[in-house]
Amino acid sequence: MPISLAARAAVHLAYDPGISPKGGGLPGLSVLKNVVNSINLFGIVAVVGALAVSLSVWAWGHHSGGHQAEANGKKGAVVAAGAALGLGAANGIVAFFSALGSQVH
């Protein structure tokens, strides 16, 4: 009896290719890690500058009666805080979802 198309598709989808992350497989991995760490540090330093500017604009807008500047300063401060959260948590977020993805069978 021939196998139906749906059964063949199920067998194809159930195939485990046996791929998993492995350190040391390619040359230059340590250099790539250093580059990514440096980019992350650069981003955090830029966020500190953006937060300082946003807080200054917020204070200037508040004390000068510039409601638009005050609102933009608040918005910038919230965006900078979110960016700092994302940059600081990037490694943990990727590790969490990688571990979660490895549990899918």
mmCIF file of N, CA and C in Angstrom:
data_model
loop_
_atom_site.group_PDB
_atom_site.id
_atom_site.type_symbol
_atom_site.label_atom_id
_atom_site.label_comp_id
_atom_site.label_asym_id
_atom_site.label_seq_id
_atom_site.Cartn_x
_atom_site.Cartn_y
_atom_site.Cartn_z
ATOM 1 N N MET A 1 0.851 -1.166 0.000
ATOM 2 C CA MET A 1 0.000 0.000 0.000
ATOM 3 C C MET A 1 0.900 1.234 0.000
ATOM 4 N N PRO A 2 0.670 2.175 -0.928
ATOM 5 C CA PRO A 2 1.533 3.351 -1.011
ATOM 6 C C PRO A 2 1.295 4.304 0.171
ATOM 7 N N ILE A 3 2.365 5.006 0.556
ATOM 8 C CA ILE A 3 2.304 5.974 1.657
ATOM 9 C C ILE A 3 1.699 7.266 1.125
ATOM 10 N N SER A 4 0.761 7.805 1.885
ATOM 11 C CA SER A 4 0.089 9.036 1.449
ATOM 12 C C SER A 4 1.053 10.222 1.529
ATOM 13 N N LEU A 5 0.671 11.288 0.844
ATOM 14 C CA LEU A 5 1.490 12.506 0.833
ATOM 15 C C LEU A 5 1.605 13.098 2.229
ATOM 16 N N ALA A 6 0.522 13.081 3.011
ATOM 17 C CA ALA A 6 0.542 13.615 4.374
ATOM 18 C C ALA A 6 1.493 12.809 5.257
ATOM 19 N N ALA A 7 1.506 11.492 5.106
ATOM 20 C CA ALA A 7 2.400 10.654 5.912
ATOM 21 C C ALA A 7 3.855 10.916 5.551
ATOM 22 N N ARG A 8 4.125 11.095 4.254
ATOM 23 C CA ARG A 8 5.503 11.416 3.837
ATOM 24 C C ARG A 8 5.927 12.767 4.371
ATOM 25 N N ALA A 9 5.014 13.747 4.397
ATOM 26 C CA ALA A 9 5.332 15.067 4.930
ATOM 27 C C ALA A 9 5.606 14.987 6.420
ATOM 28 N N ALA A 10 4.832 14.172 7.148
ATOM 29 C CA ALA A 10 5.042 14.023 8.589
ATOM 30 C C ALA A 10 6.396 13.384 8.869
ATOM 31 N N VAL A 11 6.773 12.401 8.076
ATOM 32 C CA VAL A 11 8.077 11.769 8.241
ATOM 33 C C VAL A 11 9.177 12.776 7.941
ATOM 34 N N HIS A 12 8.999 13.577 6.925
ATOM 35 C CA HIS A 12 10.001 14.579 6.560
ATOM 36 C C HIS A 12 10.137 15.638 7.654
ATOM 37 N N LEU A 13 9.012 16.073 8.244
ATOM 38 C CA LEU A 13 9.055 17.069 9.296
ATOM 39 C C LEU A 13 9.653 16.515 10.582
ATOM 40 N N ALA A 14 9.544 15.221 10.807
ATOM 41 C CA ALA A 14 10.045 14.621 12.030
ATOM 42 C C ALA A 14 11.530 14.308 11.958
ATOM 43 N N TYR A 15 12.153 14.513 10.843
ATOM 44 C CA TYR A 15 13.572 14.204 10.687
ATOM 45 C C TYR A 15 14.413 15.140 11.532
ATOM 46 N N ASP A 16 15.307 14.599 12.336
ATOM 47 C CA ASP A 16 16.216 15.387 13.174
ATOM 48 C C ASP A 16 17.559 15.511 12.456
ATOM 49 N N PRO A 17 17.932 16.727 12.034
ATOM 50 C CA PRO A 17 19.196 16.871 11.322
ATOM 51 C C PRO A 17 20.417 16.748 12.218
ATOM 52 N N GLY A 18 20.242 16.806 13.546
ATOM 53 C CA GLY A 18 21.368 16.629 14.461
ATOM 54 C C GLY A 18 22.266 17.851 14.566
ATOM 55 N N ILE A 19 21.727 19.035 14.330
ATOM 56 C CA ILE A 19 22.508 20.269 14.392
ATOM 57 C C ILE A 19 22.363 20.887 15.776
ATOM 58 N N SER A 20 23.478 21.264 16.389
ATOM 59 C CA SER A 20 23.456 21.980 17.661
ATOM 60 C C SER A 20 24.662 22.918 17.706
ATOM 61 N N PRO A 21 24.545 24.044 18.426
ATOM 62 C CA PRO A 21 25.658 24.997 18.499
ATOM 63 C C PRO A 21 26.882 24.362 19.152
ATOM 64 N N LYS A 22 28.046 24.662 18.586
ATOM 65 C CA LYS A 22 29.287 24.106 19.118
ATOM 66 C C LYS A 22 30.361 25.176 19.052
ATOM 67 N N GLY A 23 30.971 25.453 20.165
ATOM 68 C CA GLY A 23 32.054 26.432 20.200
ATOM 69 C C GLY A 23 33.328 25.858 19.611
ATOM 70 N N GLY A 24 34.116 26.710 18.992
ATOM 71 C CA GLY A 24 35.395 26.288 18.456
ATOM 72 C C GLY A 24 35.329 25.656 17.092
ATOM 73 N N GLY A 25 34.181 25.655 16.450
ATOM 74 C CA GLY A 25 34.048 25.022 15.146
ATOM 75 C C GLY A 25 34.630 25.839 14.010
ATOM 76 N N LEU A 26 34.634 27.156 14.153
ATOM 77 C CA LEU A 26 35.158 28.033 13.115
ATOM 78 C C LEU A 26 36.301 28.874 13.659
ATOM 79 N N PRO A 27 37.278 29.164 12.829
ATOM 80 C CA PRO A 27 38.341 30.053 13.294
ATOM 81 C C PRO A 27 37.817 31.487 13.426
ATOM 82 N N GLY A 28 38.351 32.214 14.378
ATOM 83 C CA GLY A 28 37.970 33.608 14.542
ATOM 84 C C GLY A 28 36.794 33.833 15.448
ATOM 85 N N LEU A 29 36.302 32.792 16.127
ATOM 86 C CA LEU A 29 35.156 32.949 17.014
ATOM 87 C C LEU A 29 35.472 33.891 18.170
ATOM 88 N N SER A 30 36.674 33.788 18.720
ATOM 89 C CA SER A 30 37.047 34.680 19.824
ATOM 90 C C SER A 30 37.126 36.125 19.348
ATOM 91 N N VAL A 31 37.577 36.343 18.118
ATOM 92 C CA VAL A 31 37.628 37.703 17.569
ATOM 93 C C VAL A 31 36.212 38.242 17.383
ATOM 94 N N LEU A 32 35.309 37.420 16.889
ATOM 95 C CA LEU A 32 33.919 37.839 16.708
ATOM 96 C C LEU A 32 33.275 38.186 18.043
ATOM 97 N N LYS A 33 33.537 37.369 19.083
ATOM 98 C CA LYS A 33 33.015 37.674 20.409
ATOM 99 C C LYS A 33 33.545 39.013 20.916
ATOM 100 N N ASN A 34 34.821 39.289 20.697
ATOM 101 C CA ASN A 34 35.399 40.572 21.118
ATOM 102 C C ASN A 34 34.764 41.739 20.369
ATOM 103 N N VAL A 35 34.508 41.560 19.085
ATOM 104 C CA VAL A 35 33.874 42.619 18.293
ATOM 105 C C VAL A 35 32.459 42.884 18.801
ATOM 106 N N VAL A 36 31.695 41.834 19.050
ATOM 107 C CA VAL A 36 30.323 42.004 19.536
ATOM 108 C C VAL A 36 30.324 42.633 20.930
ATOM 109 N N ASN A 37 31.240 42.218 21.796
ATOM 110 C CA ASN A 37 31.352 42.835 23.118
ATOM 111 C C ASN A 37 31.681 44.315 23.004
ATOM 112 N N SER A 38 32.542 44.668 22.083
ATOM 113 C CA SER A 38 32.905 46.070 21.891
ATOM 114 C C SER A 38 31.732 46.880 21.349
ATOM 115 N N ILE A 39 30.963 46.300 20.438
ATOM 116 C CA ILE A 39 29.778 46.981 19.920
ATOM 117 C C ILE A 39 28.762 47.199 21.035
ATOM 118 N N ASN A 40 28.585 46.198 21.897
ATOM 119 C CA ASN A 40 27.666 46.329 23.021
ATOM 120 C C ASN A 40 28.130 47.428 23.972
ATOM 121 N N LEU A 41 29.419 47.476 24.268
ATOM 122 C CA LEU A 41 29.957 48.526 25.133
ATOM 123 C C LEU A 41 29.774 49.901 24.504
ATOM 124 N N PHE A 42 30.027 50.006 23.208
ATOM 125 C CA PHE A 42 29.836 51.278 22.505
ATOM 126 C C PHE A 42 28.380 51.713 22.593
ATOM 127 N N GLY A 43 27.460 50.772 22.431
ATOM 128 C CA GLY A 43 26.040 51.085 22.540
ATOM 129 C C GLY A 43 25.660 51.563 23.928
ATOM 130 N N ILE A 44 26.204 50.934 24.958
ATOM 131 C CA ILE A 44 25.904 51.352 26.330
ATOM 132 C C ILE A 44 26.451 52.748 26.598
ATOM 133 N N VAL A 45 27.654 53.049 26.128
ATOM 134 C CA VAL A 45 28.220 54.392 26.307
ATOM 135 C C VAL A 45 27.380 55.423 25.558
ATOM 136 N N ALA A 46 26.924 55.086 24.354
ATOM 137 C CA ALA A 46 26.076 56.008 23.591
ATOM 138 C C ALA A 46 24.744 56.240 24.303
ATOM 139 N N VAL A 47 24.199 55.211 24.934
ATOM 140 C CA VAL A 47 22.946 55.354 25.666
ATOM 141 C C VAL A 47 23.128 56.258 26.881
ATOM 142 N N VAL A 48 24.263 56.163 27.543
ATOM 143 C CA VAL A 48 24.533 57.064 28.672
ATOM 144 C C VAL A 48 24.523 58.514 28.195
ATOM 145 N N GLY A 49 25.156 58.777 27.052
ATOM 146 C CA GLY A 49 25.138 60.127 26.486
ATOM 147 C C GLY A 49 23.740 60.566 26.097
ATOM 148 N N ALA A 50 22.985 59.665 25.479
ATOM 149 C CA ALA A 50 21.620 59.997 25.072
ATOM 150 C C ALA A 50 20.741 60.262 26.287
ATOM 151 N N LEU A 51 20.929 59.502 27.342
ATOM 152 C CA LEU A 51 20.151 59.719 28.559
ATOM 153 C C LEU A 51 20.499 61.061 29.190
ATOM 154 N N ALA A 52 21.774 61.409 29.216
ATOM 155 C CA ALA A 52 22.183 62.700 29.778
ATOM 156 C C ALA A 52 21.583 63.855 28.976
ATOM 157 N N VAL A 53 21.615 63.759 27.664
ATOM 158 C CA VAL A 53 21.042 64.817 26.824
ATOM 159 C C VAL A 53 19.531 64.879 27.023
ATOM 160 N N SER A 54 18.866 63.743 27.049
ATOM 161 C CA SER A 54 17.408 63.723 27.217
ATOM 162 C C SER A 54 16.991 64.307 28.560
ATOM 163 N N LEU A 55 17.710 63.952 29.608
ATOM 164 C CA LEU A 55 17.377 64.497 30.916
ATOM 165 C C LEU A 55 17.629 66.002 30.977
ATOM 166 N N SER A 56 18.669 66.454 30.287
ATOM 167 C CA SER A 56 18.935 67.895 30.224
ATOM 168 C C SER A 56 17.827 68.628 29.476
ATOM 169 N N VAL A 57 17.377 68.074 28.366
ATOM 170 C CA VAL A 57 16.287 68.676 27.597
ATOM 171 C C VAL A 57 15.003 68.673 28.418
ATOM 172 N N TRP A 58 14.758 67.604 29.133
ATOM 173 C CA TRP A 58 13.581 67.519 29.988
ATOM 174 C C TRP A 58 13.606 68.618 31.054
ATOM 175 N N ALA A 59 14.750 68.769 31.720
ATOM 176 C CA ALA A 59 14.872 69.798 32.759
ATOM 177 C C ALA A 59 14.773 71.200 32.172
ATOM 178 N N TRP A 60 15.431 71.432 31.048
ATOM 179 C CA TRP A 60 15.382 72.752 30.405
ATOM 180 C C TRP A 60 13.949 73.086 29.970
ATOM 181 N N GLY A 61 13.265 72.112 29.396
ATOM 182 C CA GLY A 61 11.892 72.333 28.974
ATOM 183 C C GLY A 61 10.971 72.602 30.143
ATOM 184 N N HIS A 62 11.204 71.914 31.251
ATOM 185 C CA HIS A 62 10.368 72.115 32.431
ATOM 186 C C HIS A 62 10.563 73.510 33.025
ATOM 187 N N HIS A 63 11.811 73.945 33.123
ATOM 188 C CA HIS A 63 12.107 75.225 33.769
ATOM 189 C C HIS A 63 11.866 76.423 32.864
ATOM 190 N N SER A 64 11.854 76.199 31.549
ATOM 191 C CA SER A 64 11.627 77.323 30.634
ATOM 192 C C SER A 64 10.175 77.396 30.158
ATOM 193 N N GLY A 65 9.374 76.435 30.545
ATOM 194 C CA GLY A 65 7.977 76.432 30.121
ATOM 195 C C GLY A 65 7.780 75.865 28.728
ATOM 196 N N GLY A 66 8.784 75.236 28.174
ATOM 197 C CA GLY A 66 8.673 74.630 26.842
ATOM 198 C C GLY A 66 8.097 73.227 26.956
ATOM 199 N N HIS A 67 6.805 73.128 26.795
ATOM 200 C CA HIS A 67 6.147 71.843 26.994
ATOM 201 C C HIS A 67 6.573 70.813 25.949
ATOM 202 N N GLN A 68 6.832 71.258 24.736
ATOM 203 C CA GLN A 68 7.272 70.331 23.680
ATOM 204 C C GLN A 68 8.655 69.773 24.011
ATOM 205 N N ALA A 69 9.554 70.647 24.463
ATOM 206 C CA ALA A 69 10.896 70.187 24.826
ATOM 207 C C ALA A 69 10.833 69.242 26.026
ATOM 208 N N GLU A 70 9.968 69.561 26.981
ATOM 209 C CA GLU A 70 9.815 68.695 28.143
ATOM 210 C C GLU A 70 9.311 67.321 27.734
ATOM 211 N N ALA A 71 8.322 67.272 26.854
ATOM 212 C CA ALA A 71 7.779 65.990 26.386
ATOM 213 C C ALA A 71 8.823 65.205 25.605
ATOM 214 N N ASN A 72 9.600 65.899 24.768
ATOM 215 C CA ASN A 72 10.645 65.208 24.005
ATOM 216 C C ASN A 72 11.747 64.691 24.920
ATOM 217 N N GLY A 73 12.073 65.449 25.972
ATOM 218 C CA GLY A 73 13.070 64.984 26.924
ATOM 219 C C GLY A 73 12.607 63.738 27.658
ATOM 220 N N LYS A 74 11.332 63.715 28.055
ATOM 221 C CA LYS A 74 10.777 62.531 28.717
ATOM 222 C C LYS A 74 10.811 61.324 27.785
ATOM 223 N N LYS A 75 10.399 61.557 26.545
ATOM 224 C CA LYS A 75 10.378 60.471 25.563
ATOM 225 C C LYS A 75 11.791 59.928 25.333
ATOM 226 N N GLY A 76 12.749 60.826 25.207
ATOM 227 C CA GLY A 76 14.132 60.405 25.010
ATOM 228 C C GLY A 76 14.677 59.629 26.190
ATOM 229 N N ALA A 77 14.297 60.058 27.411
ATOM 230 C CA ALA A 77 14.762 59.354 28.608
ATOM 231 C C ALA A 77 14.190 57.942 28.667
ATOM 232 N N VAL A 78 12.928 57.791 28.309
ATOM 233 C CA VAL A 78 12.311 56.464 28.324
ATOM 234 C C VAL A 78 12.941 55.568 27.254
ATOM 235 N N VAL A 79 13.177 56.123 26.078
ATOM 236 C CA VAL A 79 13.801 55.342 25.002
ATOM 237 C C VAL A 79 15.217 54.941 25.392
ATOM 238 N N ALA A 80 15.978 55.863 25.989
ATOM 239 C CA ALA A 80 17.343 55.548 26.412
ATOM 240 C C ALA A 80 17.347 54.473 27.501
ATOM 241 N N ALA A 81 16.393 54.563 28.432
ATOM 242 C CA ALA A 81 16.307 53.547 29.483
ATOM 243 C C ALA A 81 15.959 52.181 28.883
ATOM 244 N N GLY A 82 15.056 52.162 27.912
ATOM 245 C CA GLY A 82 14.717 50.906 27.244
ATOM 246 C C GLY A 82 15.892 50.330 26.470
ATOM 247 N N ALA A 83 16.643 51.206 25.824
ATOM 248 C CA ALA A 83 17.822 50.746 25.089
ATOM 249 C C ALA A 83 18.868 50.186 26.044
ATOM 250 N N ALA A 84 19.048 50.831 27.193
ATOM 251 C CA ALA A 84 19.997 50.319 28.189
ATOM 252 C C ALA A 84 19.555 48.949 28.702
ATOM 253 N N LEU A 85 18.253 48.808 28.929
ATOM 254 C CA LEU A 85 17.720 47.520 29.369
ATOM 255 C C LEU A 85 17.977 46.446 28.316
ATOM 256 N N GLY A 86 17.707 46.770 27.071
ATOM 257 C CA GLY A 86 17.923 45.799 25.995
ATOM 258 C C GLY A 86 19.381 45.432 25.803
ATOM 259 N N LEU A 87 20.263 46.419 25.858
ATOM 260 C CA LEU A 87 21.691 46.141 25.690
ATOM 261 C C LEU A 87 22.244 45.333 26.858
ATOM 262 N N GLY A 88 21.809 45.680 28.061
ATOM 263 C CA GLY A 88 22.296 44.953 29.227
ATOM 264 C C GLY A 88 21.769 43.530 29.295
ATOM 265 N N ALA A 89 20.570 43.320 28.813
ATOM 266 C CA ALA A 89 19.941 42.004 28.901
ATOM 267 C C ALA A 89 20.104 41.174 27.632
ATOM 268 N N ALA A 90 20.804 41.686 26.635
ATOM 269 C CA ALA A 90 20.885 41.005 25.336
ATOM 270 C C ALA A 90 21.406 39.575 25.472
ATOM 271 N N ASN A 91 22.465 39.384 26.209
ATOM 272 C CA ASN A 91 23.044 38.051 26.345
ATOM 273 C C ASN A 91 22.076 37.108 27.058
ATOM 274 N N GLY A 92 21.438 37.590 28.113
ATOM 275 C CA GLY A 92 20.482 36.767 28.842
ATOM 276 C C GLY A 92 19.255 36.435 28.023
ATOM 277 N N ILE A 93 18.771 37.409 27.228
ATOM 278 C CA ILE A 93 17.597 37.166 26.381
ATOM 279 C C ILE A 93 17.900 36.096 25.338
ATOM 280 N N VAL A 94 19.049 36.211 24.696
ATOM 281 C CA VAL A 94 19.431 35.228 23.683
ATOM 282 C C VAL A 94 19.639 33.856 24.327
ATOM 283 N N ALA A 95 20.278 33.816 25.507
ATOM 284 C CA ALA A 95 20.495 32.540 26.191
ATOM 285 C C ALA A 95 19.161 31.911 26.592
ATOM 286 N N PHE A 96 18.220 32.724 27.075
ATOM 287 C CA PHE A 96 16.910 32.211 27.485
ATOM 288 C C PHE A 96 16.174 31.582 26.301
ATOM 289 N N PHE A 97 16.096 32.330 25.180
ATOM 290 C CA PHE A 97 15.351 31.805 24.046
ATOM 291 C C PHE A 97 16.086 30.668 23.344
ATOM 292 N N SER A 98 17.408 30.662 23.417
ATOM 293 C CA SER A 98 18.155 29.537 22.862
ATOM 294 C C SER A 98 17.882 28.270 23.671
ATOM 295 N N ALA A 99 17.868 28.414 24.996
ATOM 296 C CA ALA A 99 17.563 27.249 25.846
ATOM 297 C C ALA A 99 16.119 26.801 25.639
ATOM 298 N N LEU A 100 15.216 27.768 25.497
ATOM 299 C CA LEU A 100 13.821 27.432 25.252
ATOM 300 C C LEU A 100 13.653 26.728 23.903
ATOM 301 N N GLY A 101 14.372 27.213 22.894
ATOM 302 C CA GLY A 101 14.300 26.598 21.571
ATOM 303 C C GLY A 101 14.909 25.206 21.533
ATOM 304 N N SER A 102 15.900 24.960 22.370
ATOM 305 C CA SER A 102 16.508 23.629 22.370
ATOM 306 C C SER A 102 15.590 22.579 22.992
ATOM 307 N N GLN A 103 14.547 23.030 23.708
ATOM 308 C CA GLN A 103 13.607 22.090 24.313
ATOM 309 C C GLN A 103 12.504 21.662 23.354
ATOM 310 N N VAL A 104 12.401 22.315 22.202
ATOM 311 C CA VAL A 104 11.367 21.964 21.226
ATOM 312 C C VAL A 104 11.795 20.682 20.520
ATOM 313 N N HIS A 105 10.894 19.735 20.485
ATOM 314 C CA HIS A 105 11.197 18.450 19.824
ATOM 315 C C HIS A 105 10.134 18.131 18.809
#
